[in-house]
Amino acid sequence: MEFEEVVRARRSVRAFRSDPVPPETIRALLDIARRAPSGTNIQPWKVHVVAGATRARLEREVLAHRETRPADGVAEFPRMGKRKEPYLSRMRALGKDMYGRIGIPRGDEAASWRQWGRNYSFFDAPVGLIFTIDKDLDAMSYADVGMFMQTLMLAARDRGLDTCAQGA
Ligand SMILES: Cc1cc2nc3c(=O)[nH]c(=O)nc-3n(C[C@H](O)[C@H](O)[C@H](O)COP(=O)(O)O)c2cc1C
């Protein structure tokens, strides 16, 4: 595809076929993503790739942990403080679009909980990529990892593979 076509074609996909993705394809995607720029060229990205039995076990364990309703707000990376405009309205608009489209009305806590849980099944994608970063690094390195991720997602789209970035 032409570059602009790839950029326009990438979108967050939340339903996948189970066809396995060959390990060499994942390696090729990681190899192209590492061309991303990074401040002072420290290339701080670290990626854990899960597929097959490992992916299935991770999904099981994370979903089981979620059932214990673990305390929120213990993320090991900086999160948004008090939600404010204009971001709040944009978040609400996304929630309405996404959940409304699949018939979950605002306020249906049980259905929303279930649907959000699909994040932890990687929306059935056969491969999960978990991006981590050294705790001692700062915001600049988060930007580096973001660029790495976007490069990878565009390269995936170029090979006919869809993705969904997840903060969940
Ligand atoms: C850093 C980041 C975190 C995200 N976290 C989630 C997530 O946890 N779950 C989800 O379904 N989508 C998540 N998304 C996808 C966004 O909702 C999506 O990128 C946005 O709505 C724009 O839609 P598009 O990707 O189709 O262009 C995330 C995207 C980014 C960049």
mmCIF file of C-alpha atoms and ligand atoms in Angstrom:
data_model
loop_
_atom_site.group_PDB
_atom_site.id
_atom_site.type_symbol
_atom_site.label_atom_id
_atom_site.label_comp_id
_atom_site.label_asym_id
_atom_site.label_seq_id
_atom_site.Cartn_x
_atom_site.Cartn_y
_atom_site.Cartn_z
ATOM 1 C CA MET A 1 0.000 0.000 0.000
ATOM 2 C CA GLU A 2 0.989 3.603 -0.407
ATOM 3 C CA PHE A 3 2.041 5.187 2.881
ATOM 4 C CA GLU A 4 -0.985 7.488 3.214
ATOM 5 C CA GLU A 5 -3.282 4.605 2.399
ATOM 6 C CA VAL A 6 -1.779 2.598 5.258
ATOM 7 C CA VAL A 7 -2.189 5.490 7.686
ATOM 8 C CA ARG A 8 -5.826 5.919 6.687
ATOM 9 C CA ALA A 9 -6.511 2.188 6.797
ATOM 10 C CA ARG A 10 -5.255 1.685 10.365
ATOM 11 C CA ARG A 11 -8.037 1.713 12.890
ATOM 12 C CA SER A 12 -8.642 0.004 16.207
ATOM 13 C CA VAL A 13 -10.176 -3.383 15.571
ATOM 14 C CA ARG A 14 -11.908 -5.224 18.397
ATOM 15 C CA ALA A 15 -12.838 -8.560 16.810
ATOM 16 C CA PHE A 16 -10.365 -10.982 15.286
ATOM 17 C CA ARG A 17 -10.151 -14.311 13.522
ATOM 18 C CA SER A 18 -8.164 -16.994 15.296
ATOM 19 C CA ASP A 19 -5.749 -17.679 12.402
ATOM 20 C CA PRO A 20 -2.251 -17.828 13.887
ATOM 21 C CA VAL A 21 0.242 -15.152 12.899
ATOM 22 C CA PRO A 22 3.593 -16.728 11.948
ATOM 23 C CA PRO A 23 6.430 -15.881 14.378
ATOM 24 C CA GLU A 24 8.502 -14.610 11.464
ATOM 25 C CA THR A 25 5.807 -12.018 10.727
ATOM 26 C CA ILE A 26 5.956 -10.800 14.330
ATOM 27 C CA ARG A 27 9.749 -10.670 14.114
ATOM 28 C CA ALA A 28 9.530 -8.651 10.897
ATOM 29 C CA LEU A 29 7.085 -6.207 12.526
ATOM 30 C CA LEU A 30 9.342 -5.746 15.547
ATOM 31 C CA ASP A 31 12.305 -5.283 13.254
ATOM 32 C CA ILE A 32 10.631 -2.500 11.304
ATOM 33 C CA ALA A 33 9.182 -0.878 14.465
ATOM 34 C CA ARG A 34 12.641 -0.542 15.963
ATOM 35 C CA ARG A 35 13.403 1.974 13.224
ATOM 36 C CA ALA A 36 11.285 4.411 15.293
ATOM 37 C CA PRO A 37 13.130 7.438 16.657
ATOM 38 C CA SER A 38 13.909 7.758 20.367
ATOM 39 C CA GLY A 39 15.252 10.602 22.482
ATOM 40 C CA THR A 40 19.045 10.304 22.737
ATOM 41 C CA ASN A 41 18.568 7.026 20.825
ATOM 42 C CA ILE A 42 18.077 4.932 23.971
ATOM 43 C CA GLN A 43 15.428 2.698 22.287
ATOM 44 C CA PRO A 44 13.657 2.045 25.599
ATOM 45 C CA TRP A 45 10.978 -0.289 24.203
ATOM 46 C CA LYS A 46 10.649 -3.800 25.507
ATOM 47 C CA VAL A 47 8.014 -6.106 24.055
ATOM 48 C CA HIS A 48 6.664 -9.376 25.409
ATOM 49 C CA VAL A 49 4.961 -11.382 22.675
ATOM 50 C CA VAL A 50 2.290 -13.869 23.707
ATOM 51 C CA ALA A 51 0.555 -16.409 21.492
ATOM 52 C CA GLY A 52 -0.803 -19.938 21.757
ATOM 53 C CA ALA A 53 -0.806 -21.569 25.181
ATOM 54 C CA THR A 54 1.022 -18.671 26.881
ATOM 55 C CA ARG A 55 -1.464 -16.160 25.560
ATOM 56 C CA ALA A 56 -4.345 -18.372 26.678
ATOM 57 C CA ARG A 57 -2.888 -18.773 30.186
ATOM 58 C CA LEU A 58 -2.293 -15.028 30.519
ATOM 59 C CA GLU A 59 -5.860 -14.326 29.461
ATOM 60 C CA ARG A 60 -7.206 -16.835 32.003
ATOM 61 C CA GLU A 61 -5.106 -15.474 34.836
ATOM 62 C CA VAL A 62 -5.789 -11.808 34.123
ATOM 63 C CA LEU A 63 -9.534 -12.394 33.782
ATOM 64 C CA ALA A 64 -9.563 -14.370 37.039
ATOM 65 C CA HIS A 65 -7.634 -11.588 38.780
ATOM 66 C CA ARG A 66 -10.108 -9.056 37.425
ATOM 67 C CA GLU A 67 -12.962 -10.936 39.070
ATOM 68 C CA THR A 68 -11.382 -10.042 42.423
ATOM 69 C CA ARG A 69 -12.098 -6.401 41.518
ATOM 70 C CA PRO A 70 -8.509 -5.236 42.159
ATOM 71 C CA ALA A 71 -8.155 -1.643 43.321
ATOM 72 C CA ASP A 72 -7.884 0.802 40.457
ATOM 73 C CA GLY A 73 -5.383 3.648 40.485
ATOM 74 C CA VAL A 74 -2.355 1.478 41.122
ATOM 75 C CA ALA A 75 -0.993 1.799 37.588
ATOM 76 C CA GLU A 76 2.763 1.912 37.510
ATOM 77 C CA PHE A 77 2.718 4.758 35.018
ATOM 78 C CA PRO A 78 1.300 8.282 35.302
ATOM 79 C CA ARG A 79 -2.455 8.439 34.630
ATOM 80 C CA MET A 80 -4.769 11.377 34.002
ATOM 81 C CA GLY A 81 -5.724 13.191 37.219
ATOM 82 C CA LYS A 82 -9.221 14.629 37.512
ATOM 83 C CA ARG A 83 -11.025 14.251 34.206
ATOM 84 C CA LYS A 84 -11.694 17.595 32.619
ATOM 85 C CA GLU A 85 -12.858 19.219 29.416
ATOM 86 C CA PRO A 86 -12.368 18.937 26.530
ATOM 87 C CA TYR A 87 -11.176 15.373 27.175
ATOM 88 C CA LEU A 88 -14.164 14.290 29.218
ATOM 89 C CA SER A 89 -16.618 14.989 26.388
ATOM 90 C CA ARG A 90 -14.412 13.188 23.908
ATOM 91 C CA MET A 91 -14.150 10.143 26.170
ATOM 92 C CA ARG A 92 -17.910 10.119 26.630
ATOM 93 C CA ALA A 93 -18.458 10.407 22.892
ATOM 94 C CA LEU A 94 -16.207 7.395 22.293
ATOM 95 C CA GLY A 95 -17.966 5.365 24.999
ATOM 96 C CA LYS A 96 -21.364 6.210 23.538
ATOM 97 C CA ASP A 97 -20.247 5.312 20.010
ATOM 98 C CA MET A 98 -18.505 2.096 20.938
ATOM 99 C CA TYR A 99 -20.965 0.725 23.443
ATOM 100 C CA GLY A 100 -24.055 2.155 21.737
ATOM 101 C CA ARG A 101 -23.123 0.452 18.489
ATOM 102 C CA ILE A 102 -23.163 -2.960 20.126
ATOM 103 C CA GLY A 103 -26.349 -2.252 22.047
ATOM 104 C CA ILE A 104 -24.993 -1.441 25.511
ATOM 105 C CA PRO A 105 -26.830 1.588 26.909
ATOM 106 C CA ARG A 106 -25.098 4.076 29.205
ATOM 107 C CA GLY A 107 -25.467 2.972 32.797
ATOM 108 C CA ASP A 108 -25.654 -0.763 32.082
ATOM 109 C CA GLU A 109 -22.779 -1.527 34.429
ATOM 110 C CA ALA A 110 -22.886 -5.325 34.067
ATOM 111 C CA ALA A 111 -22.783 -5.261 30.269
ATOM 112 C CA SER A 112 -20.090 -2.566 30.258
ATOM 113 C CA TRP A 113 -17.983 -4.599 32.702
ATOM 114 C CA ARG A 114 -18.294 -7.658 30.461
ATOM 115 C CA GLN A 115 -17.484 -5.758 27.293
ATOM 116 C CA TRP A 116 -14.498 -3.954 28.846
ATOM 117 C CA GLY A 117 -13.273 -7.376 29.931
ATOM 118 C CA ARG A 118 -12.861 -8.238 26.227
ATOM 119 C CA ASN A 119 -9.712 -6.112 26.453
ATOM 120 C CA TYR A 120 -8.135 -8.836 28.564
ATOM 121 C CA SER A 121 -8.931 -11.464 25.939
ATOM 122 C CA PHE A 122 -7.083 -9.247 23.451
ATOM 123 C CA PHE A 123 -10.465 -9.066 21.690
ATOM 124 C CA ASP A 124 -9.649 -12.641 20.572
ATOM 125 C CA ALA A 125 -6.580 -11.555 18.614
ATOM 126 C CA PRO A 126 -4.246 -14.548 18.289
ATOM 127 C CA VAL A 127 -1.218 -12.518 19.358
ATOM 128 C CA GLY A 128 -0.768 -10.057 22.204
ATOM 129 C CA LEU A 129 2.129 -7.638 22.450
ATOM 130 C CA ILE A 130 2.824 -6.243 25.887
ATOM 131 C CA PHE A 131 4.979 -3.135 25.925
ATOM 132 C CA THR A 132 6.967 -2.376 29.024
ATOM 133 C CA ILE A 133 9.390 0.322 29.997
ATOM 134 C CA ASP A 134 12.031 0.728 32.694
ATOM 135 C CA LYS A 135 10.519 2.373 35.781
ATOM 136 C CA ASP A 136 13.365 4.882 35.985
ATOM 137 C CA LEU A 137 12.585 6.430 32.589
ATOM 138 C CA ASP A 138 10.485 9.545 32.114
ATOM 139 C CA ALA A 139 7.795 10.988 29.854
ATOM 140 C CA MET A 140 10.154 11.355 26.904
ATOM 141 C CA SER A 141 10.625 7.601 26.816
ATOM 142 C CA TYR A 142 6.859 7.058 26.871
ATOM 143 C CA ALA A 143 6.764 9.099 23.666
ATOM 144 C CA ASP A 144 9.479 6.825 22.245
ATOM 145 C CA VAL A 145 7.428 3.723 23.006
ATOM 146 C CA GLY A 146 4.349 5.349 21.455
ATOM 147 C CA MET A 147 6.251 5.959 18.245
ATOM 148 C CA PHE A 148 7.477 2.380 18.274
ATOM 149 C CA MET A 149 3.908 1.138 18.730
ATOM 150 C CA GLN A 150 2.485 3.266 15.948
ATOM 151 C CA THR A 151 5.237 2.184 13.560
ATOM 152 C CA LEU A 152 4.449 -1.424 14.411
ATOM 153 C CA MET A 153 0.694 -0.939 13.962
ATOM 154 C CA LEU A 154 1.165 0.705 10.570
ATOM 155 C CA ALA A 155 3.540 -2.054 9.451
ATOM 156 C CA ALA A 156 0.978 -4.626 10.597
ATOM 157 C CA ARG A 157 -1.780 -2.902 8.639
ATOM 158 C CA ASP A 158 0.468 -2.858 5.575
ATOM 159 C CA ARG A 159 0.660 -6.673 5.875
ATOM 160 C CA GLY A 160 -3.106 -7.010 6.207
ATOM 161 C CA LEU A 161 -3.087 -7.355 10.003
ATOM 162 C CA ASP A 162 -5.268 -5.235 12.262
ATOM 163 C CA THR A 163 -4.410 -4.103 15.778
ATOM 164 C CA CYS A 164 -5.837 -2.307 18.790
ATOM 165 C CA ALA A 165 -3.646 -0.295 21.148
ATOM 166 C CA GLN A 166 -4.711 -0.991 24.731
ATOM 167 C CA GLY A 167 -4.072 0.925 27.889
ATOM 168 C CA ALA A 168 -6.414 -1.452 29.682
HETATM 169 C C1 LIG B 1 -2.458 4.746 24.323
HETATM 170 C C2 LIG B 1 -3.756 4.130 23.842
HETATM 171 C C3 LIG B 1 -4.498 3.369 24.717
HETATM 172 C C4 LIG B 1 -5.700 2.783 24.270
HETATM 173 N N1 LIG B 1 -6.382 1.963 25.126
HETATM 174 C C5 LIG B 1 -7.454 1.275 24.650
HETATM 175 C C6 LIG B 1 -8.066 0.259 25.462
HETATM 176 O O1 LIG B 1 -7.649 -0.014 26.579
HETATM 177 N N2 LIG B 1 -9.117 -0.399 24.939
HETATM 178 C C7 LIG B 1 -9.608 -0.132 23.689
HETATM 179 O O2 LIG B 1 -10.573 -0.795 23.279
HETATM 180 N N3 LIG B 1 -9.050 0.812 22.897
HETATM 181 C C8 LIG B 1 -7.971 1.504 23.350
HETATM 182 N N4 LIG B 1 -7.338 2.415 22.532
HETATM 183 C C9 LIG B 1 -7.855 2.677 21.182
HETATM 184 C C10 LIG B 1 -8.523 4.045 21.068
HETATM 185 O O3 LIG B 1 -9.815 3.992 21.620
HETATM 186 C C11 LIG B 1 -8.559 4.447 19.586
HETATM 187 O O4 LIG B 1 -7.242 4.573 19.116
HETATM 188 C C12 LIG B 1 -9.288 5.763 19.345
HETATM 189 O O5 LIG B 1 -10.645 5.652 19.723
HETATM 190 C C13 LIG B 1 -9.219 6.212 17.873
HETATM 191 O O6 LIG B 1 -9.762 5.191 17.025
HETATM 192 P P1 LIG B 1 -8.884 4.485 15.904
HETATM 193 O O7 LIG B 1 -7.696 3.833 16.561
HETATM 194 O O8 LIG B 1 -9.813 3.467 15.288
HETATM 195 O O9 LIG B 1 -8.428 5.533 14.952
HETATM 196 C C14 LIG B 1 -6.159 3.000 22.949
HETATM 197 C C15 LIG B 1 -5.387 3.785 22.093
HETATM 198 C C16 LIG B 1 -4.191 4.336 22.517
HETATM 199 C C17 LIG B 1 -3.370 5.146 21.548
#
